[in-house]
Short mmCIF file of C-alpha atoms in Angstrom, two decimals:
data_model
loop_
_atom_site.label_atom_id
_atom_site.label_comp_id
_atom_site.label_asym_id
_atom_site.label_seq_id
_atom_site.Cartn_x
_atom_site.Cartn_y
_atom_site.Cartn_z
CA GLY A 292 131.97 -39.33 165.77
CA ALA A 293 129.37 -42.10 164.74
CA GLY A 294 127.60 -41.67 168.26
CA VAL A 295 127.06 -39.51 171.05
CA SER A 296 129.95 -39.00 173.29
CA GLN A 297 129.78 -37.61 176.66
CA SER A 298 133.22 -37.33 178.96
CA PRO A 299 133.82 -37.58 181.96
CA ARG A 300 131.65 -40.91 182.10
CA TYR A 301 132.51 -41.25 185.99
CA LYS A 302 133.43 -38.09 188.07
CA VAL A 303 133.00 -37.47 192.17
CA ALA A 304 133.24 -33.45 193.85
CA LYS A 305 133.31 -33.33 197.20
CA ARG A 306 130.08 -30.96 197.77
CA GLY A 307 131.11 -27.06 197.39
CA GLN A 308 133.55 -28.55 194.36
CA ASP A 309 132.69 -27.23 190.56
CA VAL A 310 132.57 -29.41 187.93
CA ALA A 311 132.71 -29.61 184.22
CA LEU A 312 130.17 -32.59 181.23
CA ARG A 313 130.83 -32.75 177.87
CA CYS A 314 129.21 -33.48 175.41
CA ASP A 315 130.29 -34.55 171.07
CA PRO A 316 126.82 -34.83 169.80
CA ILE A 317 126.43 -37.03 166.56
CA SER A 318 128.22 -34.35 164.04
CA GLY A 319 125.44 -31.69 162.02
CA HIS A 320 123.30 -32.29 164.29
CA VAL A 321 122.04 -29.10 165.63
CA SER A 322 119.22 -30.00 169.11
CA LEU A 323 121.26 -30.76 171.85
CA PHE A 324 119.94 -31.80 174.99
CA TRP A 325 121.08 -32.67 178.74
CA TYR A 326 119.12 -33.92 180.62
CA GLN A 327 118.72 -34.97 184.59
CA GLN A 328 118.58 -39.27 186.26
CA ALA A 329 118.28 -40.16 189.36
CA LEU A 330 118.65 -43.13 189.88
CA GLY A 331 115.60 -45.39 189.44
CA GLN A 332 114.02 -42.34 188.11
CA GLY A 333 113.10 -41.66 184.64
CA PRO A 334 115.27 -38.57 182.86
CA GLU A 335 114.11 -34.77 183.06
CA PHE A 336 114.90 -32.01 180.47
CA LEU A 337 117.23 -29.57 181.85
CA THR A 338 118.26 -27.72 178.43
CA TYR A 339 117.98 -27.61 175.26
CA PHE A 340 119.72 -26.01 171.59
CA GLN A 341 119.61 -25.63 168.35
CA ASN A 342 122.39 -25.30 166.51
CA GLU A 343 124.30 -22.17 169.34
CA ALA A 344 121.15 -20.84 171.21
CA GLN A 345 120.07 -21.86 174.00
CA LEU A 346 116.55 -21.74 173.64
CA ASP A 347 115.42 -23.41 177.01
CA LYS A 348 116.50 -23.74 180.01
CA SER A 349 113.33 -23.63 182.22
CA GLY A 350 114.48 -27.17 183.67
CA LEU A 351 117.97 -26.47 185.28
CA PRO A 352 117.65 -26.40 188.58
CA SER A 353 119.11 -23.15 190.36
CA ASP A 354 121.07 -20.80 188.86
CA ARG A 355 124.65 -23.00 189.78
CA PHE A 356 123.50 -24.58 186.04
CA PHE A 357 125.32 -23.58 183.40
CA ALA A 358 125.50 -24.92 180.10
CA GLU A 359 126.61 -23.46 177.23
CA ARG A 360 127.40 -24.65 172.94
CA PRO A 361 129.44 -21.68 171.40
CA GLU A 362 130.40 -23.33 168.38
CA GLY A 363 126.71 -24.78 167.59
CA SER A 364 128.62 -28.63 168.82
CA VAL A 365 130.15 -29.41 171.33
CA SER A 366 128.25 -28.93 174.79
CA THR A 367 129.54 -28.14 178.46
CA LEU A 368 127.54 -28.63 181.79
CA LYS A 369 129.38 -26.80 184.24
CA ILE A 370 128.18 -27.53 187.98
CA GLN A 371 129.35 -24.82 191.07
CA ARG A 372 129.44 -25.08 194.21
CA THR A 373 128.43 -29.54 193.20
CA GLN A 374 125.57 -30.21 196.38
CA GLN A 375 124.89 -33.90 196.78
CA GLU A 376 121.94 -33.43 195.69
CA ASP A 377 123.50 -32.94 192.58
CA SER A 378 124.73 -36.87 191.97
CA ALA A 379 123.01 -38.25 189.65
CA VAL A 380 123.81 -39.42 185.29
CA TYR A 381 123.94 -36.28 183.14
CA LEU A 382 122.45 -37.35 179.43
CA CYS A 383 123.41 -35.08 176.27
CA ALA A 384 121.55 -36.08 173.17
CA SER A 385 121.36 -34.37 170.09
CA SER A 386 118.65 -33.77 166.89
CA PRO A 387 119.00 -33.46 163.11
CA THR A 388 116.45 -31.14 163.40
CA SER A 389 114.68 -29.46 165.58
CA ALA A 390 113.24 -30.01 168.44
CA ALA A 391 109.78 -30.61 167.48
CA SER A 392 110.21 -33.12 164.94
CA GLY A 393 113.31 -35.25 165.55
CA GLU A 394 114.33 -38.47 166.97
CA LEU A 395 116.63 -38.51 169.38
CA PHE A 396 119.66 -40.14 170.28
CA PHE A 397 122.15 -40.14 173.14
CA GLY A 398 125.15 -40.68 174.84
CA GLU A 399 125.81 -43.27 177.99
CA GLY A 400 126.29 -40.09 180.21
CA SER A 401 128.78 -38.65 182.66
CA ARG A 402 128.10 -40.24 186.56
CA LEU A 403 128.13 -38.11 188.51
CA THR A 404 128.91 -38.64 192.28
CA VAL A 405 129.09 -35.57 195.54
CA LEU A 406 130.25 -36.51 198.77
CA LYS B 957 101.85 -29.94 182.74
CA GLN B 958 102.59 -32.72 179.99
CA GLU B 959 102.72 -36.42 182.81
CA VAL B 960 103.73 -39.88 181.40
CA THR B 961 103.16 -42.20 183.86
CA GLN B 962 104.25 -46.24 182.75
CA ILE B 963 102.61 -49.42 184.34
CA PRO B 964 103.93 -51.69 185.43
CA ALA B 965 107.00 -50.87 187.32
CA ALA B 966 109.11 -53.51 186.64
CA LEU B 967 108.07 -56.81 185.29
CA SER B 968 109.13 -60.48 185.11
CA VAL B 969 108.43 -63.32 182.62
CA PRO B 970 109.88 -66.48 181.49
CA GLU B 971 111.65 -66.50 178.01
CA GLY B 972 109.18 -67.25 175.22
CA GLU B 973 106.41 -65.04 176.14
CA ASN B 974 104.52 -61.93 174.56
CA LEU B 975 104.30 -58.77 177.13
CA VAL B 976 102.75 -55.54 176.59
CA LEU B 977 104.70 -52.47 177.95
CA ASN B 978 101.99 -49.96 178.73
CA CYS B 979 101.99 -45.54 178.61
CA SER B 980 99.68 -43.25 179.57
CA PHE B 981 100.39 -39.87 179.56
CA THR B 982 98.39 -37.18 180.08
CA ASP B 983 97.97 -33.95 177.68
CA SER B 984 96.79 -36.02 174.88
CA ALA B 985 97.70 -32.58 172.33
CA ILE B 986 102.41 -34.57 171.32
CA TYR B 987 103.54 -34.34 168.19
CA ASN B 988 105.25 -37.37 168.87
CA LEU B 989 105.93 -40.51 170.69
CA GLN B 990 109.07 -42.46 171.16
CA TRP B 991 110.00 -45.32 173.41
CA PHE B 992 114.01 -45.80 174.84
CA ARG B 993 116.10 -48.89 175.52
CA GLN B 994 118.41 -48.84 178.87
CA ASP B 995 120.20 -50.78 179.91
CA PRO B 996 122.02 -50.56 183.63
CA GLY B 997 124.79 -47.74 183.50
CA LYS B 998 123.69 -47.41 180.02
CA GLY B 999 122.50 -44.32 177.93
CA LEU B 1000 119.42 -44.90 176.00
CA THR B 1001 118.43 -46.45 173.16
CA SER B 1002 115.96 -44.95 170.35
CA LEU B 1003 113.46 -48.73 169.69
CA LEU B 1004 110.78 -46.32 168.03
CA LEU B 1005 109.58 -43.27 167.20
CA ILE B 1006 105.69 -43.14 166.52
CA GLN B 1007 104.66 -39.91 165.02
CA SER B 1008 100.88 -38.12 166.10
CA SER B 1009 99.72 -38.66 162.44
CA GLN B 1010 100.68 -42.38 163.18
CA ARG B 1011 99.05 -46.22 164.26
CA GLU B 1012 102.02 -48.24 165.07
CA GLN B 1013 105.54 -48.59 163.95
CA THR B 1014 107.27 -51.08 164.31
CA SER B 1015 110.03 -53.25 164.07
CA GLY B 1016 111.64 -56.65 164.32
CA ARG B 1017 109.82 -57.86 167.27
CA LEU B 1018 108.69 -54.71 168.76
CA ASN B 1019 105.18 -53.02 167.64
CA ALA B 1020 104.45 -49.79 169.32
CA SER B 1021 100.73 -48.11 169.21
CA LEU B 1022 100.03 -45.09 169.52
CA ASP B 1023 96.67 -43.94 170.79
CA LYS B 1024 96.00 -39.92 171.09
CA SER B 1025 92.89 -39.25 171.54
CA SER B 1026 93.21 -41.70 174.58
CA GLY B 1027 97.02 -40.77 175.05
CA ARG B 1028 98.18 -44.17 175.41
CA SER B 1029 100.78 -46.18 173.91
CA THR B 1030 101.73 -49.59 174.30
CA LEU B 1031 105.42 -51.64 173.37
CA TYR B 1032 104.25 -55.38 172.88
CA ILE B 1033 107.02 -57.77 172.59
CA ALA B 1034 107.04 -61.13 170.60
CA ALA B 1035 108.71 -63.85 172.03
CA SER B 1036 110.98 -62.11 174.57
CA GLN B 1037 115.03 -62.68 174.82
CA PRO B 1038 116.80 -62.70 178.11
CA GLY B 1039 118.69 -60.27 176.23
CA ASP B 1040 115.59 -57.86 176.17
CA SER B 1041 115.78 -57.33 179.91
CA ALA B 1042 116.08 -53.64 179.77
CA THR B 1043 114.04 -50.68 181.98
CA TYR B 1044 111.94 -49.33 178.49
CA LEU B 1045 110.99 -45.69 178.98
CA CYS B 1046 108.59 -44.26 177.29
CA ALA B 1047 109.39 -40.19 176.01
CA VAL B 1048 106.36 -37.86 174.53
CA TRP B 1049 106.68 -34.01 172.31
CA ASN B 1050 104.62 -31.96 173.30
CA SER B 1051 103.56 -29.67 170.06
CA GLY B 1052 105.29 -25.75 170.20
CA ASN B 1053 109.01 -27.53 171.31
CA THR B 1054 108.66 -28.38 174.51
CA PRO B 1055 111.43 -31.43 176.03
CA LEU B 1056 110.54 -34.75 175.80
CA VAL B 1057 108.90 -35.83 178.58
CA PHE B 1058 110.02 -38.85 180.20
CA GLY B 1059 107.63 -41.94 182.23
CA LYS B 1060 109.89 -43.64 184.67
CA GLY B 1061 110.01 -46.52 182.92
CA THR B 1062 109.78 -50.40 183.52
CA ARG B 1063 111.72 -52.42 184.58
CA LEU B 1064 111.98 -56.20 182.24
CA SER B 1065 113.37 -59.22 183.46
CA VAL B 1066 113.48 -62.45 180.95
CA ILE B 1067 114.24 -65.10 182.56
CA ALA B 1068 115.44 -68.39 180.76
#
């Protein structure tokens, strides 16, 4: 596609439910990133893939958060047993090159609200 | 740990004014710096990317400068328009493949 596509755009979950957020990067982009953005804050790094390899997951806030990119294209961010503090916008970005040199292109985000 | 600060947090100007947004970072060992625009409820749109070896980049009415040694960047917007109203975010890549670190942004309102 022309840009980074994320789905769903909006998700409301009850506390304790599991959620899965999908990211379709720009075709051919090597690097893929997940960020979490709380209201009024800048995005905070969660995890990064180069092709199918997860090179950095240091930003994942707990072991309830899991990300995968099994074929080096589409990625899924899964949050288990959601908590209210997980409410945020989850942004996906892709880059055509390796992380150190690439310009990042962001999707519109998935807004998660945990009740 | 890299920290990025953006000043001011919010800015309101009349249409037509030239304005400057500031970004500072604590670790000058950066690979590049990127300015983004974010409209309410939307994702981030890349505006300008400055490599560490560069001093500035220009795109239309936007000009971004980088002073790596002092840990500062500025985004200059000429002849502001109401359509420029958005949050502007600055982010830096540290050397060594560490991920983009963002500031909290400057929320700009251009009043017609």
